[in-house]
Amino acid sequence: MKILKKASPHVLLLIYVAIILFPFVFVLFSSLKESNLEIAENPFGFPTSLYFQNYVDAWVKAKINVYFFNSAYLATTSALTGVLLSAATAYALVRMRYMKVSKIIYQFVLIGMLIPGNVLFIAQYLLVMKMGILNTHWALFLPYTAGALPVSVLLIAAFMRSIPNELEEAAVVDGLGSFKLFYKIILPLTLPALVTVFIVNFLGSWNEYLLANFFISKDALKTLPTGMVGFRDSFQTNYALICTGIVFSVTPVLILYAFLQEKIIEGVSAGAVKG
Amino acid sequence: MKHPLRNPFVYIVMIIPTLILYSLFFIYPMLTSSYYAFTDWNGLDVYKFIGFDNFIKVFSDSDFIAAIKNNMYFILFSVGLQVPLIIFFALLIANVKRFQRLYKTTVFIPSILSTSVIGILWGFVLHPNIGPVNSFLGIFGIEPIFWLADEKWALPAILVVNAWQWVGFYIVLVLAAILALPKEMNEAAEIDGATGLQRAWYLTVPLIKPIISVVVMLSIAGAMRVVDIVLVMTNGGPVGSTEVMASYLVNEAMGVNPSYGLGTAISLIIFAFALVLTAIYQLTFGKTKE
């Protein structure tokens, strides 16, 4: 009886874990099968012989490496820019002594959190078109960076508020100016919050689909989410190849996750709860 | 001598880039939206101010009404079905000692993947001929179901996939709140003879109400915003049965005959819906923050 009581939560949780992992296993197996027929006849089984040719074919046909690189550097640069801008702004608003103006600016920036991203989609499209940057990476870099600002400022400002004044005062006595104070004292102390915000923003841009789909039509500039949809649509009937594409696009994220899971979970939940 | 923390030049340099970018991509689009929504602009230079015509047109389109309904299904499904499941599994994970990290890590995986890839992945799992779901049902003699091509099944299928993606994310949020609770109370209740179920229901759940309220809010906001998964899996079809407000917006505004005026009007409607729902929720359930 006692064993049953101890085991039953695990049984339920393992069923849940199986539901999470099942699609991945199915896709992985299918990616190694030679034909649609083999997938259809043996959907749950291990491939009869490992057919790695799919991986070669997908890599050559799919340009997944191009999409992957585009996503990686867009997400990195926009997350990094967003973090730096937000940190500078938060520093000015929280640590510098212009309380009245700062309060107004802070509230002004937070209004952005009320506006759901999709609502601005058409207007941003028109803006990007007017700026003449449609179909360049600027068309994604700028909205991604801007889109992350309100939450980032909020999180970083909250963190900076908790830093005691004494350190700063000592540094002032030592003759540090306002810029040096920022990057020699405050920035290093805020690092945990910066990492958190970086991860939240990185994942946000990495996974973004709507803007990426409509602001970029050149194949060489596409990001992974849109590139993969295009890949699926052009190889609609070769299921093994589509599965290989999925494996290619999912694996790097999973590897990253394996290394950074604690930070990612912590970062994303902090962003979600406070945002 | 001036104090280093009172340096107007530095203050401005630190703030201006953020303000420019923010105003350009948030405030300005919001303002232009509020303007274009009342015009018949279609991307050409000439456009007319047409008052509320866009709004009237949208609300008299039965497809849009159906899209609103589908958003409501997303809300009902995520608040009514997902939230209880989320609390249940979070409590389960919080109370096991072994494998806790494994569960926590695994359930979170879907939420770090891109929605569009998840859409493709599940499109394959639900494939009528070679997908494992139908193969499994075939064992019981059930005829293949065209999950994403059948008006009856397409929306439920997308709801389930959406849940698959996000339930784990919220479980981790709730779990974090549960694990942050002081252990003493629970131990005291245990000594008093309360069963695990009683402790969960009378002690833990009331204490994590604030985070549950956040999860409900986020679910509602997410349900209003949902679009990627629909665009990738069905693009609103078959015959509009999975259309949501945002996909309707995209299809109307970015289709063959782009109508930016109409599109911005729809986006303002989505915004208004989101605000009203949030306000209603805040006024009724959200004010338990004493």
Coordinates of C-alpha atoms in Angstrom, one line a residue:
Chain A
M1 CA 0.0 0.0 0.0
K2 CA 2.7 2.4 0.9
I3 CA 4.7 1.6 -2.2
L4 CA 1.6 2.2 -4.3
K5 CA 1.1 5.6 -2.6
K6 CA 4.7 6.5 -3.4
A7 CA 4.7 5.2 -6.9
S8 CA 1.4 6.7 -8.2
P9 CA 2.6 10.3 -8.6
H10 CA 5.5 8.9 -10.6
V11 CA 3.3 6.9 -12.8
L12 CA 1.2 10.0 -13.6
L13 CA 4.2 12.1 -14.2
L14 CA 5.9 9.6 -16.4
I15 CA 2.8 9.4 -18.5
Y16 CA 3.0 13.2 -18.9
V17 CA 6.7 13.0 -19.7
A18 CA 5.9 10.3 -22.3
I19 CA 3.3 12.6 -23.9
I20 CA 5.9 15.4 -24.1
L21 CA 8.6 13.2 -25.6
F22 CA 6.6 11.0 -27.8
P23 CA 6.4 13.4 -30.8
F24 CA 10.1 13.9 -30.7
V25 CA 10.9 10.2 -30.7
F26 CA 8.4 9.6 -33.5
V27 CA 10.0 12.3 -35.6
L28 CA 13.5 11.1 -34.9
F29 CA 12.7 7.6 -35.9
S30 CA 10.8 8.7 -39.0
S31 CA 13.8 10.9 -40.1
L32 CA 15.9 7.7 -40.4
K33 CA 13.4 5.7 -42.4
E34 CA 13.9 5.3 -46.1
S35 CA 10.4 6.0 -47.5
N36 CA 6.9 7.2 -46.7
L37 CA 5.9 3.6 -47.0
E38 CA 8.2 2.5 -44.2
I39 CA 6.9 5.3 -41.9
A40 CA 3.3 4.4 -42.7
E41 CA 3.7 0.6 -42.2
N42 CA 5.7 0.9 -39.1
P43 CA 4.9 4.2 -37.4
F44 CA 6.0 3.3 -33.8
G45 CA 8.9 1.1 -34.6
F46 CA 12.6 1.7 -34.8
P47 CA 13.8 2.1 -38.4
T48 CA 14.7 -1.2 -40.1
S49 CA 18.0 0.2 -41.3
L50 CA 19.3 3.6 -40.4
Y51 CA 18.9 5.7 -43.5
F52 CA 21.2 8.7 -43.0
Q53 CA 20.9 9.9 -46.5
N54 CA 17.9 12.0 -45.4
Y55 CA 20.2 14.1 -43.3
V56 CA 22.6 14.7 -46.2
D57 CA 19.7 15.5 -48.5
A58 CA 18.0 17.8 -46.1
W59 CA 21.2 19.7 -45.4
V60 CA 21.8 20.3 -49.0
K61 CA 18.3 21.1 -50.0
A62 CA 17.0 22.9 -47.0
K63 CA 19.5 25.7 -46.3
I64 CA 18.7 25.0 -42.7
N65 CA 22.2 26.1 -41.9
V66 CA 21.5 29.5 -43.4
Y67 CA 18.2 29.9 -41.5
F68 CA 19.9 28.7 -38.4
F69 CA 22.7 31.3 -38.7
N70 CA 20.2 34.1 -39.4
S71 CA 18.2 33.2 -36.4
A72 CA 21.2 32.9 -34.2
Y73 CA 22.8 36.2 -35.0
L74 CA 19.5 38.1 -35.1
A75 CA 18.4 36.8 -31.8
T76 CA 21.9 37.4 -30.2
T77 CA 22.4 40.9 -31.5
S78 CA 18.8 42.1 -30.7
A79 CA 18.9 40.5 -27.3
L80 CA 22.2 42.0 -26.5
T81 CA 21.3 45.5 -27.8
G82 CA 18.0 45.3 -25.8
V83 CA 19.8 44.4 -22.6
L84 CA 22.4 47.2 -23.0
L85 CA 19.8 49.8 -23.8
S86 CA 17.5 48.7 -21.0
A87 CA 20.4 48.6 -18.5
A88 CA 21.5 52.1 -19.4
T89 CA 18.0 53.4 -19.2
A90 CA 17.3 51.6 -15.9
Y91 CA 20.5 53.0 -14.5
A92 CA 19.5 56.5 -15.4
L93 CA 16.0 56.1 -14.1
V94 CA 16.8 54.3 -10.9
R95 CA 20.3 55.4 -9.8
M96 CA 20.6 58.9 -11.1
R97 CA 19.0 61.7 -9.2
Y98 CA 16.2 63.0 -11.4
M99 CA 13.4 61.3 -9.6
K100 CA 10.4 63.3 -11.0
V101 CA 11.4 63.0 -14.7
S102 CA 12.4 59.4 -14.2
K103 CA 9.1 58.5 -12.7
I104 CA 7.3 59.9 -15.8
I105 CA 9.6 58.2 -18.3
Y106 CA 9.4 54.9 -16.4
Q107 CA 5.6 54.9 -16.6
F108 CA 5.7 55.9 -20.2
V109 CA 7.9 53.0 -21.1
L110 CA 5.8 50.5 -19.1
I111 CA 2.7 51.5 -21.2
G112 CA 4.3 49.3 -23.8
M113 CA 3.5 46.2 -21.7
L114 CA -0.2 46.8 -22.1
I115 CA 0.0 46.5 -25.9
P116 CA 0.1 42.9 -27.2
G117 CA 2.6 42.5 -29.9
N118 CA 0.2 41.4 -32.6
V119 CA -1.8 44.5 -32.4
L120 CA 1.1 46.6 -33.8
F121 CA 1.8 44.1 -36.6
I122 CA 0.2 46.0 -39.5
A123 CA 1.4 49.5 -38.3
Q124 CA 4.9 48.2 -37.8
Y125 CA 4.8 46.7 -41.3
L126 CA 3.9 50.0 -42.7
L127 CA 6.5 51.8 -40.7
V128 CA 9.2 49.3 -41.8
M129 CA 8.1 49.8 -45.4
K130 CA 8.3 53.6 -45.1
M131 CA 11.7 53.3 -43.6
G132 CA 12.8 51.3 -46.6
I133 CA 14.1 48.4 -44.6
L134 CA 11.5 45.8 -45.6
N135 CA 13.3 42.6 -46.6
T136 CA 16.4 43.4 -44.7
H137 CA 17.4 42.1 -41.3
W138 CA 16.9 45.6 -39.9
A139 CA 13.1 45.0 -40.3
L140 CA 13.4 42.3 -37.6
F141 CA 16.3 43.5 -35.5
L142 CA 14.6 46.9 -34.7
P143 CA 11.1 45.6 -33.7
Y144 CA 12.7 42.6 -31.8
T145 CA 14.9 45.0 -29.9
A146 CA 12.2 47.5 -29.3
G147 CA 9.7 44.9 -28.4
A148 CA 11.8 43.7 -25.5
L149 CA 12.4 47.1 -24.0
P150 CA 9.5 47.6 -21.6
V151 CA 9.8 44.2 -19.8
S152 CA 13.6 44.5 -19.8
V153 CA 13.6 48.0 -18.3
L154 CA 11.1 46.8 -15.7
L155 CA 13.1 43.8 -14.6
I156 CA 16.5 45.4 -14.6
A157 CA 15.2 48.5 -12.8
A158 CA 13.7 46.3 -10.1
F159 CA 17.0 44.6 -9.7
M160 CA 19.0 47.8 -9.7
R161 CA 16.8 49.3 -7.0
S162 CA 17.9 46.6 -4.6
I163 CA 21.6 47.5 -4.9
P164 CA 22.7 49.4 -1.8
N165 CA 24.0 53.0 -2.1
E166 CA 27.2 52.5 -0.1
L167 CA 29.2 50.9 -2.9
E168 CA 28.3 53.7 -5.3
E169 CA 29.1 56.4 -2.7
A170 CA 32.5 54.9 -2.1
A171 CA 33.2 54.9 -5.9
V172 CA 32.1 58.5 -6.1
V173 CA 34.5 59.4 -3.4
D174 CA 37.2 57.6 -5.4
G175 CA 36.4 60.0 -8.2
L176 CA 34.5 57.8 -10.6
G177 CA 32.3 59.7 -13.1
S178 CA 28.7 58.7 -14.0
F179 CA 29.7 56.6 -17.0
K180 CA 32.4 54.7 -15.2
L181 CA 30.0 54.2 -12.2
F182 CA 27.6 52.5 -14.7
Y183 CA 29.9 50.1 -16.3
K184 CA 32.4 49.5 -13.5
I185 CA 30.1 49.2 -10.5
I186 CA 26.4 48.9 -11.4
L187 CA 26.6 46.8 -14.5
P188 CA 28.7 44.0 -13.0
L189 CA 26.4 43.9 -9.9
T190 CA 23.4 43.6 -12.2
L191 CA 24.8 40.8 -14.2
P192 CA 22.4 38.1 -12.9
A193 CA 19.4 40.2 -14.0
L194 CA 21.1 41.0 -17.3
V195 CA 21.6 37.3 -18.1
T196 CA 18.0 36.5 -17.2
V197 CA 16.7 39.3 -19.5
F198 CA 19.1 38.3 -22.3
I199 CA 17.8 34.7 -22.3
V200 CA 14.1 35.8 -22.3
N201 CA 14.7 38.2 -25.2
F202 CA 16.9 35.7 -27.1
L203 CA 14.2 33.0 -27.0
G204 CA 11.5 35.5 -27.9
S205 CA 13.3 36.6 -31.1
W206 CA 14.6 33.1 -31.9
N207 CA 11.0 31.7 -32.0
E208 CA 9.2 34.7 -33.5
Y209 CA 7.2 33.8 -36.6
L210 CA 4.7 36.5 -37.6
L211 CA 7.0 39.4 -38.3
A212 CA 9.7 37.1 -39.7
N213 CA 7.2 35.7 -42.1
F214 CA 5.9 39.0 -43.5
F215 CA 8.8 41.3 -43.2
I216 CA 11.3 39.0 -44.9
S217 CA 10.7 37.3 -48.2
K218 CA 14.2 36.7 -49.4
D219 CA 15.1 33.1 -48.8
A220 CA 18.7 33.9 -47.8
L221 CA 17.5 36.2 -45.0
K222 CA 14.8 33.9 -43.5
T223 CA 15.0 32.8 -39.9
L224 CA 14.5 29.3 -38.7
P225 CA 10.7 29.4 -37.9
T226 CA 9.8 30.7 -41.3
G227 CA 12.4 28.8 -43.2
M228 CA 11.1 25.5 -41.7
V229 CA 7.6 26.3 -42.8
G230 CA 8.8 27.0 -46.3
F231 CA 10.8 23.7 -46.2
R232 CA 7.7 21.8 -45.2
D233 CA 5.6 23.4 -47.9
S234 CA 8.1 22.5 -50.6
F235 CA 8.7 18.9 -49.5
Q236 CA 5.2 18.2 -48.5
T237 CA 5.1 14.6 -49.6
N238 CA 8.6 13.5 -48.5
Y239 CA 7.8 12.9 -44.8
A240 CA 11.2 11.6 -43.9
L241 CA 12.8 14.7 -45.2
I242 CA 10.5 17.0 -43.3
C243 CA 11.3 15.0 -40.1
T244 CA 14.9 15.5 -40.8
G245 CA 14.3 19.2 -41.1
I246 CA 12.5 19.2 -37.8
V247 CA 15.4 17.3 -36.2
F248 CA 17.9 19.8 -37.5
S249 CA 15.9 22.8 -36.3
V250 CA 15.1 21.4 -32.8
T251 CA 18.4 19.8 -31.9
P252 CA 20.5 23.0 -31.4
V253 CA 17.8 24.4 -29.1
L254 CA 17.7 21.2 -27.1
I255 CA 21.5 21.1 -26.7
L256 CA 21.5 24.7 -25.6
Y257 CA 18.7 23.9 -23.2
A258 CA 20.6 20.9 -21.8
F259 CA 23.5 23.2 -20.8
L260 CA 21.5 26.2 -19.7
Q261 CA 18.3 24.7 -18.4
E262 CA 18.4 26.2 -14.9
K263 CA 19.1 29.6 -16.2
I264 CA 16.5 29.4 -18.9
I265 CA 13.8 28.2 -16.6
E266 CA 14.7 30.8 -14.0
G267 CA 14.9 33.5 -16.7
V268 CA 11.7 32.8 -18.5
S269 CA 9.7 32.4 -15.3
A270 CA 11.1 35.7 -13.9
G271 CA 10.2 37.4 -17.2
A272 CA 6.7 35.9 -17.2
V273 CA 5.8 36.5 -13.6
K274 CA 7.0 40.1 -13.4
G275 CA 5.9 40.9 -16.9
Chain B
M1 CA 31.4 70.3 -7.8
K2 CA 28.6 68.5 -9.5
H3 CA 27.6 65.1 -8.2
P4 CA 28.3 62.3 -10.7
L5 CA 24.8 61.1 -10.3
R6 CA 23.5 64.5 -11.4
N7 CA 24.9 64.8 -14.9
P8 CA 22.2 65.8 -17.3
F9 CA 24.4 64.9 -20.3
V10 CA 24.9 61.3 -19.2
Y11 CA 21.2 61.0 -18.2
I12 CA 20.1 62.0 -21.6
V13 CA 22.6 59.8 -23.4
M14 CA 21.4 56.8 -21.3
I15 CA 17.8 57.3 -21.9
I16 CA 17.4 58.7 -25.4
P17 CA 18.2 55.6 -27.5
T18 CA 15.6 53.6 -25.6
L19 CA 13.0 56.3 -25.8
I20 CA 13.5 56.7 -29.6
L21 CA 13.3 53.0 -30.3
Y22 CA 10.4 52.5 -28.0
S23 CA 8.4 55.5 -29.4
L24 CA 9.1 54.5 -32.9
F25 CA 8.0 50.9 -32.6
F26 CA 5.4 51.1 -29.9
I27 CA 3.9 54.6 -29.5
Y28 CA 4.0 55.7 -33.2
P29 CA 2.4 52.4 -34.5
M30 CA -0.2 52.7 -31.9
L31 CA -1.0 56.2 -33.0
T32 CA -1.0 55.5 -36.7
S33 CA -3.2 52.4 -36.0
S34 CA -5.7 54.6 -34.4
Y35 CA -5.7 56.8 -37.4
Y36 CA -5.5 54.3 -40.3
A37 CA -8.3 52.2 -38.7
F38 CA -10.7 54.9 -39.9
T39 CA -9.5 55.0 -43.5
D40 CA -9.8 52.7 -46.5
W41 CA -6.0 52.7 -47.0
N42 CA -4.7 49.8 -49.1
G43 CA -1.1 50.8 -49.5
L44 CA -1.6 53.3 -52.2
D45 CA -1.1 57.0 -51.6
V46 CA -4.7 58.0 -52.0
Y47 CA -7.0 57.1 -49.1
K48 CA -10.3 58.3 -47.7
F49 CA -11.4 58.9 -44.2
I50 CA -14.4 56.5 -43.8
G51 CA -15.3 56.8 -40.2
F52 CA -16.5 53.6 -38.5
D53 CA -17.0 51.7 -41.8
N54 CA -14.1 49.3 -41.2
F55 CA -15.5 48.4 -37.8
I56 CA -19.0 47.9 -39.1
K57 CA -17.7 45.8 -41.9
V58 CA -15.7 43.6 -39.6
F59 CA -18.5 43.0 -37.1
S60 CA -21.0 42.2 -39.8
D61 CA -18.7 39.5 -41.2
S62 CA -19.8 36.2 -39.9
D63 CA -16.2 34.9 -40.3
F64 CA -14.9 37.4 -37.8
I65 CA -17.7 36.6 -35.4
A66 CA -16.6 32.9 -35.7
A67 CA -13.0 34.0 -35.1
I68 CA -14.0 35.8 -31.9
K69 CA -15.8 32.6 -30.8
N70 CA -12.7 30.6 -31.5
N71 CA -10.6 32.9 -29.3
M72 CA -13.2 32.4 -26.6
Y73 CA -12.7 28.6 -27.0
F74 CA -9.0 29.1 -26.5
I75 CA -9.7 31.0 -23.3
L76 CA -12.2 28.5 -22.0
F77 CA -9.9 25.6 -22.8
S78 CA -6.9 27.1 -21.3
V79 CA -8.5 28.5 -18.1
G80 CA -11.1 25.7 -17.6
L81 CA -9.0 22.7 -18.5
Q82 CA -5.4 23.6 -18.6
V83 CA -5.2 25.6 -15.3
P84 CA -6.6 22.8 -13.1
L85 CA -4.2 20.4 -14.9
I86 CA -1.3 22.8 -14.3
I87 CA -2.0 23.1 -10.6
F88 CA -2.5 19.3 -10.3
F89 CA 0.9 18.5 -12.0
A90 CA 2.7 21.2 -10.2
L91 CA 1.5 19.8 -6.8
L92 CA 2.5 16.3 -7.9
I93 CA 6.0 17.4 -8.9
A94 CA 6.4 19.5 -5.7
N95 CA 5.7 16.5 -3.6
V96 CA 8.0 13.9 -5.2
K97 CA 11.6 13.9 -4.1
R98 CA 13.1 11.6 -6.7
F99 CA 13.3 12.7 -10.3
Q100 CA 12.0 16.2 -9.5
R101 CA 14.5 17.9 -11.6
L102 CA 13.9 15.5 -14.5
Y103 CA 10.2 16.2 -14.5
K104 CA 10.8 20.0 -14.2
T105 CA 13.2 20.0 -17.0
T106 CA 11.3 17.8 -19.4
V107 CA 7.9 19.4 -19.1
F108 CA 9.5 22.7 -19.9
I109 CA 11.0 21.6 -23.2
P110 CA 8.0 22.4 -25.5
S111 CA 7.8 26.0 -24.4
I112 CA 11.4 26.8 -25.6
L113 CA 10.7 25.6 -29.1
S114 CA 9.4 27.8 -31.8
T115 CA 5.6 27.6 -32.2
S116 CA 6.0 27.1 -36.0
V117 CA 8.2 24.1 -35.6
I118 CA 5.8 22.6 -33.1
G119 CA 3.0 23.2 -35.6
I120 CA 5.0 21.3 -38.2
L121 CA 5.9 18.5 -35.8
W122 CA 2.3 18.0 -34.7
G123 CA 1.0 18.3 -38.3
F124 CA 3.0 15.2 -38.9
V125 CA 1.9 13.4 -35.7
L126 CA -1.7 14.1 -36.7
H127 CA -1.2 13.2 -40.4
P128 CA -4.3 11.2 -41.5
N129 CA -2.3 8.4 -43.2
I130 CA 1.1 8.1 -41.7
G131 CA 0.6 9.9 -38.4
P132 CA 1.0 7.7 -35.2
V133 CA -2.3 9.0 -33.7
N134 CA -4.4 7.5 -36.4
S135 CA -2.2 4.4 -36.5
F136 CA -2.9 4.0 -32.8
L137 CA -6.6 4.5 -33.2
G138 CA -6.6 2.1 -36.1
I139 CA -5.7 -0.7 -33.6
F140 CA -9.2 -0.2 -32.2
G141 CA -10.7 -0.3 -35.7
I142 CA -11.3 3.5 -35.8
E143 CA -11.2 4.9 -39.3
P144 CA -8.5 7.5 -40.0
I145 CA -9.5 11.0 -38.9
F146 CA -8.5 14.0 -41.0
W147 CA -7.6 15.9 -37.9
L148 CA -6.6 19.2 -39.5
A149 CA -8.8 19.0 -42.6
D150 CA -12.1 18.1 -40.8
E151 CA -14.1 21.1 -39.6
K152 CA -15.2 19.1 -36.5
W153 CA -11.7 18.2 -35.4
A154 CA -9.4 21.0 -36.5
L155 CA -10.0 23.3 -33.6
P156 CA -9.9 20.7 -30.9
A157 CA -6.6 19.4 -32.4
I158 CA -5.0 22.9 -32.3
L159 CA -6.3 23.4 -28.8
V160 CA -4.6 20.2 -27.7
V161 CA -1.3 21.1 -29.4
N162 CA -1.4 24.6 -27.9
A163 CA -1.9 23.0 -24.5
W164 CA 0.9 20.6 -25.1
Q165 CA 3.2 23.5 -25.8
W166 CA 2.3 25.7 -22.8
V167 CA 1.1 23.6 -19.9
G168 CA 4.7 22.7 -18.9
F169 CA 5.7 26.3 -18.9
Y170 CA 3.0 27.3 -16.4
I171 CA 3.6 24.2 -14.3
V172 CA 7.2 25.4 -13.8
L173 CA 5.9 28.9 -12.7
V174 CA 3.4 27.4 -10.2
L175 CA 6.0 24.9 -9.1
A176 CA 8.5 27.7 -8.3
A177 CA 5.8 29.4 -6.2
I178 CA 5.0 26.1 -4.3
L179 CA 8.7 25.4 -3.6
A180 CA 9.1 28.9 -2.2
L181 CA 6.5 28.4 0.5
P182 CA 7.8 27.9 4.0
K183 CA 7.9 24.1 4.8
E184 CA 6.9 24.5 8.5
M185 CA 3.2 24.9 7.8
N186 CA 3.0 21.8 5.7
E187 CA 4.9 19.9 8.4
A188 CA 2.7 21.2 11.1
A189 CA -0.4 20.1 9.1
E190 CA 1.1 16.7 8.6
I191 CA 1.6 16.3 12.3
D192 CA -2.0 17.3 12.8
G193 CA -2.9 14.4 10.6
A194 CA -3.9 16.2 7.4
T195 CA -3.6 14.0 4.3
G196 CA -1.6 15.0 1.3
L197 CA -4.8 15.9 -0.6
Q198 CA -6.1 18.0 2.3
R199 CA -2.8 19.8 2.6
A200 CA -2.7 20.6 -1.1
W201 CA -6.3 21.8 -1.2
Y202 CA -6.5 23.7 2.1
L203 CA -3.0 24.9 2.5
T204 CA -0.9 25.1 -0.7
V205 CA -3.6 26.1 -3.2
P206 CA -4.8 29.1 -1.1
L207 CA -1.2 30.2 -0.6
I208 CA -0.3 30.2 -4.2
K209 CA -3.4 32.0 -5.3
P210 CA -1.4 35.1 -6.5
I211 CA 0.6 33.0 -9.0
I212 CA -2.5 31.1 -10.1
S213 CA -4.1 34.5 -10.8
V214 CA -1.0 35.4 -12.9
V215 CA -1.3 32.1 -14.8
V216 CA -4.9 32.8 -15.6
M217 CA -4.1 36.3 -16.7
L218 CA -1.2 35.0 -18.9
S219 CA -3.5 32.3 -20.4
I220 CA -6.1 34.8 -21.3
A221 CA -3.6 37.2 -22.8
G222 CA -2.0 34.2 -24.7
A223 CA -5.4 33.1 -26.0
M224 CA -6.1 36.6 -27.3
R225 CA -2.8 36.6 -29.1
V226 CA -2.7 33.2 -30.5
V227 CA -1.9 33.1 -34.2
D228 CA 1.4 31.3 -35.1
I229 CA 0.1 27.9 -34.4
V230 CA -3.1 28.5 -36.4
L231 CA -1.2 30.0 -39.4
V232 CA 1.2 27.1 -39.5
M233 CA -1.2 24.2 -38.9
T234 CA -4.4 25.2 -40.8
N235 CA -4.1 28.9 -41.8
G236 CA -7.6 29.3 -40.4
G237 CA -9.2 26.5 -42.4
P238 CA -10.9 24.3 -43.1
V239 CA -13.6 26.8 -44.1
G240 CA -12.6 29.2 -41.4
S241 CA -13.2 26.7 -38.6
T242 CA -9.9 27.5 -36.8
E243 CA -9.7 31.2 -37.7
V244 CA -8.8 33.3 -34.7
M245 CA -8.9 37.1 -34.6
A246 CA -5.2 37.5 -35.2
S247 CA -5.2 35.1 -38.1
Y248 CA -8.2 36.8 -39.6
L249 CA -6.3 40.1 -39.3
V250 CA -3.3 38.6 -41.1
N251 CA -5.3 37.1 -43.8
E252 CA -7.4 40.2 -44.4
A253 CA -4.6 42.7 -44.3
M254 CA -1.8 40.8 -46.0
G255 CA -3.8 38.8 -48.5
V256 CA -4.0 39.4 -52.3
N257 CA -5.9 42.7 -51.8
P258 CA -4.1 44.2 -48.8
S259 CA -6.4 46.4 -46.8
Y260 CA -4.3 48.1 -44.1
G261 CA -7.2 50.3 -43.0
L262 CA -9.3 47.2 -42.2
G263 CA -6.3 45.4 -40.7
T264 CA -5.5 48.2 -38.2
A265 CA -9.2 48.4 -37.3
I266 CA -9.1 44.7 -36.5
S267 CA -5.9 45.1 -34.4
L268 CA -7.6 47.8 -32.4
I269 CA -10.5 45.5 -31.8
I270 CA -8.1 42.8 -30.5
F271 CA -6.5 45.4 -28.3
A272 CA -9.9 46.5 -26.9
F273 CA -10.9 42.8 -26.2
A274 CA -7.6 42.2 -24.4
L275 CA -8.0 45.3 -22.3
V276 CA -11.7 44.5 -21.4
L277 CA -11.0 40.9 -20.5
T278 CA -8.0 41.9 -18.4
A279 CA -10.0 44.6 -16.6
I280 CA -12.9 42.2 -15.9
Y281 CA -10.6 39.6 -14.6
Q282 CA -8.8 42.1 -12.4
L283 CA -12.0 43.5 -11.0
T284 CA -13.5 40.1 -10.2
F285 CA -10.8 37.5 -9.4
G286 CA -7.6 39.5 -9.5
K287 CA -8.1 41.6 -6.4
T288 CA -7.2 38.9 -3.9
K289 CA -3.8 40.5 -3.3
E290 CA -4.2 41.5 0.4

